[in-house]
Amino acid sequence: GQNIDQPTEMTATEGAIVQINCTYQTSGFNGLFWYQQHAGEAPTFLSYNVLDGLEEKGRFSSFLSRSKGYSYLLLKELQMKDSASYLCAVRDRTGGSYIPTFGRGTSLIVHP
Amino acid sequence: DGGITQSPKYLFRKEGQNVTLSCEQNLNHDAMYWYRQDPGQGLRLIYYSQIVNDFQKGDIAEGYSVSREKKESFPLTVTSAQKNPTAFYLCASSMSNRESDTQYFGPGTRLTVL
């Protein structure tokens, strides 16, 4: 299985930049997902990384280093609506199942 | 509109009763999943199905049962054997269970057992 670690909570100021880290240990890495989840709602897909490097999508970017077992989600120009939980999920191909395992999530609080 | 629906959004049951949570998708996805989410915990996999009439246990299947008689539907039954059933239940689907396929989630059902 995988061991996925993310900070429990982070706070940031509106308009600033925040980086949410995710580290993982897996024997058969096959991709990493980031999801956003507002309280009481469904997780929504943000990004997918399978190769090393940075993927940019508007205000959100995601970075992956497979050799370090490390990813981060970068949120720029923070808005109040970005206050949510951010879930890191790692896919492992061991055993032929490609179902992602989720970390506990990072609760981001954006304040004025 | 294409998507995943779960009903109801809130559900209350008495201890000892079985309860079935609905999950329907019209995305033509082959794979469907059930997760449980507790405060401070990540999503934990209960059951998944890669194709009609087939399903596999996830990490925490004890006390739960599922069926997959139709491609569009993957209902979850929380039985009286589940010791701590109060939780937020999320259903998801994906095109398949292969590489790069993204999971899409329903709005969730919050089950409270009194």
Coordinates of C-alpha atoms in Angstrom, one line a residue:
Chain A
G1 CA 0.0 0.0 0.0
Q2 CA 0.9 3.6 0.1
N3 CA 1.9 5.9 3.0
I4 CA 0.7 9.4 2.1
D5 CA 1.5 12.4 4.3
Q6 CA 0.1 16.0 4.0
P7 CA -0.1 18.8 6.6
T8 CA -3.4 18.8 8.5
E9 CA -4.1 22.5 8.3
M10 CA -2.7 25.7 6.7
T11 CA -3.7 29.3 6.8
A12 CA -3.0 32.0 4.2
T13 CA -4.0 35.6 3.3
E14 CA -6.3 36.5 0.5
G15 CA -4.1 37.4 -2.6
A16 CA -1.1 35.5 -1.4
I17 CA 0.5 32.2 -2.7
V18 CA 0.3 28.9 -0.7
Q19 CA 2.1 25.6 -1.3
I20 CA 0.5 22.4 0.0
N21 CA 3.0 19.5 0.1
C22 CA 2.3 15.8 -0.2
T23 CA 4.9 13.0 0.3
Y24 CA 4.2 9.4 -0.4
Q25 CA 5.9 6.0 -0.3
T26 CA 4.8 3.4 -2.8
S27 CA 6.3 0.5 -4.7
G28 CA 4.5 0.9 -8.0
F29 CA 3.8 4.6 -8.5
N30 CA 1.4 5.2 -11.3
G31 CA 0.1 8.8 -10.9
L32 CA -0.9 11.4 -8.4
F33 CA -4.1 13.4 -8.2
W34 CA -5.1 16.5 -6.4
Y35 CA -8.7 17.2 -5.4
Q36 CA -10.5 20.1 -3.8
Q37 CA -13.3 19.5 -1.3
H38 CA -15.5 22.1 0.3
A39 CA -17.1 21.1 3.5
G40 CA -19.9 18.7 3.1
E41 CA -19.5 18.5 -0.7
A42 CA -17.9 16.1 -3.2
P43 CA -14.2 16.3 -4.0
T44 CA -13.6 17.9 -7.4
F45 CA -10.6 17.0 -9.6
L46 CA -7.9 19.6 -9.8
S47 CA -4.8 18.0 -11.4
Y48 CA -3.1 14.8 -12.4
N49 CA 0.7 14.2 -12.5
V50 CA 2.4 11.0 -13.7
L51 CA 5.7 12.5 -15.0
D52 CA 8.2 14.7 -13.2
G53 CA 7.6 18.4 -13.5
L54 CA 5.1 21.2 -13.2
E55 CA 1.6 21.2 -14.5
E56 CA -0.1 24.6 -14.6
K57 CA -3.8 25.3 -14.8
G58 CA -4.7 28.9 -14.2
R59 CA -4.2 29.9 -10.6
F60 CA -3.4 26.3 -9.6
S61 CA -0.2 24.3 -10.4
S62 CA 0.9 20.9 -9.4
F63 CA 4.5 19.6 -9.2
L64 CA 5.8 16.0 -9.0
S65 CA 9.2 14.5 -8.2
R66 CA 8.9 10.7 -8.5
S67 CA 12.5 10.1 -7.2
K68 CA 11.7 12.1 -4.0
G69 CA 8.2 10.7 -3.6
Y70 CA 7.0 14.3 -3.4
S71 CA 4.3 16.6 -4.9
Y72 CA 3.0 20.0 -4.2
L73 CA -0.1 22.0 -5.1
L74 CA 0.5 25.7 -5.6
L75 CA -2.3 28.1 -5.3
K76 CA -1.7 31.7 -6.5
E77 CA -3.8 34.9 -6.0
L78 CA -5.7 33.2 -3.2
Q79 CA -9.4 33.9 -3.0
M80 CA -11.8 33.4 0.0
K81 CA -13.5 30.6 -2.0
D82 CA -10.2 28.7 -2.0
S83 CA -10.9 27.8 1.6
A84 CA -11.4 24.1 1.4
S85 CA -9.7 20.7 2.0
Y86 CA -7.1 19.6 -0.5
L87 CA -6.7 15.9 -1.0
C88 CA -3.7 14.2 -2.4
A89 CA -4.3 10.7 -3.9
V90 CA -1.7 8.3 -5.2
R91 CA -2.2 5.5 -7.7
D92 CA -0.3 2.3 -7.4
R93 CA -0.2 -0.4 -10.1
T94 CA 0.8 -3.2 -7.7
G95 CA -1.5 -6.1 -7.9
G96 CA -3.2 -4.8 -11.1
S97 CA -5.5 -2.4 -9.2
Y98 CA -5.2 1.2 -10.2
I99 CA -7.4 2.6 -7.5
P100 CA -5.9 5.8 -5.9
T101 CA -5.3 5.9 -2.1
F102 CA -6.2 9.2 -0.5
G103 CA -4.2 11.1 2.1
R104 CA -6.1 12.7 5.0
G105 CA -6.3 16.1 3.3
T106 CA -5.1 19.5 4.1
S107 CA -7.6 22.1 5.4
L108 CA -6.7 25.5 3.9
I109 CA -8.1 28.6 5.6
V110 CA -7.9 31.8 3.6
H111 CA -8.5 35.0 5.6
P112 CA -8.8 38.6 4.5
Chain B
D1 CA -26.8 16.8 -17.7
G2 CA -24.2 14.1 -17.2
G3 CA -23.1 13.3 -13.7
I4 CA -23.3 11.2 -10.6
T5 CA -26.2 11.4 -8.2
Q6 CA -26.5 10.2 -4.7
S7 CA -29.7 10.2 -2.6
P8 CA -30.7 11.1 -0.1
K9 CA -28.2 13.9 1.0
Y10 CA -29.0 13.3 4.7
L11 CA -30.2 10.0 6.1
F12 CA -31.1 9.0 9.7
R13 CA -31.5 5.5 10.9
K14 CA -31.9 3.7 14.1
E15 CA -29.2 1.4 15.4
G16 CA -29.7 -2.2 14.2
Q17 CA -31.4 -1.3 10.9
N18 CA -30.0 -1.9 7.5
V19 CA -30.0 1.1 5.1
T20 CA -29.3 1.3 1.4
L21 CA -27.6 4.3 -0.2
S22 CA -28.2 5.1 -3.8
C23 CA -25.6 5.9 -6.5
E24 CA -26.5 6.5 -10.1
Q25 CA -24.3 7.7 -13.0
N26 CA -25.1 8.6 -16.6
L27 CA -21.5 9.1 -17.7
N28 CA -21.3 5.6 -19.3
H29 CA -18.5 4.8 -16.9
D30 CA -17.5 1.2 -16.4
A31 CA -16.0 1.5 -12.9
M32 CA -17.7 2.6 -9.8
Y33 CA -16.6 3.1 -6.2
W34 CA -17.8 3.6 -2.6
Y35 CA -15.8 5.6 -0.1
R36 CA -16.3 6.5 3.5
Q37 CA -15.1 9.8 5.0
D38 CA -14.8 10.5 8.7
P39 CA -13.6 13.8 10.2
G40 CA -9.8 14.2 10.0
Q41 CA -9.6 11.0 7.9
G42 CA -8.9 10.6 4.2
L43 CA -11.3 8.8 1.9
R44 CA -11.3 5.0 2.7
L45 CA -12.4 2.6 0.0
I46 CA -15.3 0.3 0.9
Y47 CA -16.1 -1.5 -2.4
Y48 CA -15.5 -1.1 -6.1
S49 CA -16.8 -2.5 -9.3
Q50 CA -15.0 -2.6 -12.6
I51 CA -17.8 -4.1 -14.6
V52 CA -21.4 -5.1 -14.3
N53 CA -22.1 -8.1 -12.1
D54 CA -18.6 -7.9 -10.6
F55 CA -17.3 -6.1 -7.5
Q56 CA -14.4 -6.4 -5.1
K57 CA -13.9 -5.5 -1.5
G58 CA -11.9 -2.4 -0.6
D59 CA -10.0 -1.7 2.6
I60 CA -13.0 -1.5 5.0
A61 CA -15.7 -3.8 3.5
E62 CA -16.8 -5.4 6.7
G63 CA -20.4 -4.6 7.5
Y64 CA -21.2 -3.4 4.0
S65 CA -22.6 -5.0 0.9
V66 CA -23.1 -3.9 -2.7
S67 CA -24.6 -5.0 -6.0
R68 CA -23.9 -4.0 -9.6
E69 CA -26.8 -5.3 -11.7
K70 CA -26.8 -2.3 -14.0
K71 CA -23.9 -0.2 -15.4
E72 CA -25.5 3.0 -14.1
S73 CA -26.2 1.9 -10.6
F74 CA -24.1 0.8 -7.6
P75 CA -26.1 0.8 -4.4
L76 CA -24.4 0.4 -1.0
T77 CA -26.1 -1.3 1.9
V78 CA -24.9 -0.5 5.4
T79 CA -25.8 -3.5 7.5
S80 CA -26.4 -3.7 11.3
A81 CA -23.0 -5.5 11.4
Q82 CA -21.2 -2.2 10.7
K83 CA -20.0 -1.0 14.1
N84 CA -19.6 2.7 13.4
P85 CA -21.9 3.5 10.4
T86 CA -22.2 7.3 11.0
A87 CA -20.1 8.9 8.3
F88 CA -20.1 10.8 5.0
Y89 CA -20.4 8.3 2.1
L90 CA -19.1 9.2 -1.3
C91 CA -19.7 7.4 -4.5
A92 CA -17.4 7.8 -7.5
S93 CA -17.1 6.6 -11.1
S94 CA -14.4 6.5 -13.7
M95 CA -14.2 5.5 -17.4
S96 CA -12.3 2.4 -16.3
N97 CA -9.8 1.3 -13.7
R98 CA -6.8 1.9 -15.9
E99 CA -4.0 4.4 -15.8
S100 CA -4.8 8.1 -15.9
D101 CA -8.6 7.6 -15.6
T102 CA -9.9 10.3 -13.2
Q103 CA -12.6 9.5 -10.6
Y104 CA -15.6 11.8 -10.5
F105 CA -17.5 12.0 -7.3
G106 CA -21.2 12.3 -6.4
P107 CA -22.4 14.9 -3.8
G108 CA -22.4 12.4 -1.0
T109 CA -24.8 11.0 1.6
R110 CA -24.4 11.9 5.3
L111 CA -25.6 8.9 7.3
T112 CA -26.4 9.3 11.0
V113 CA -27.3 6.3 13.1
L114 CA -29.1 7.1 16.3

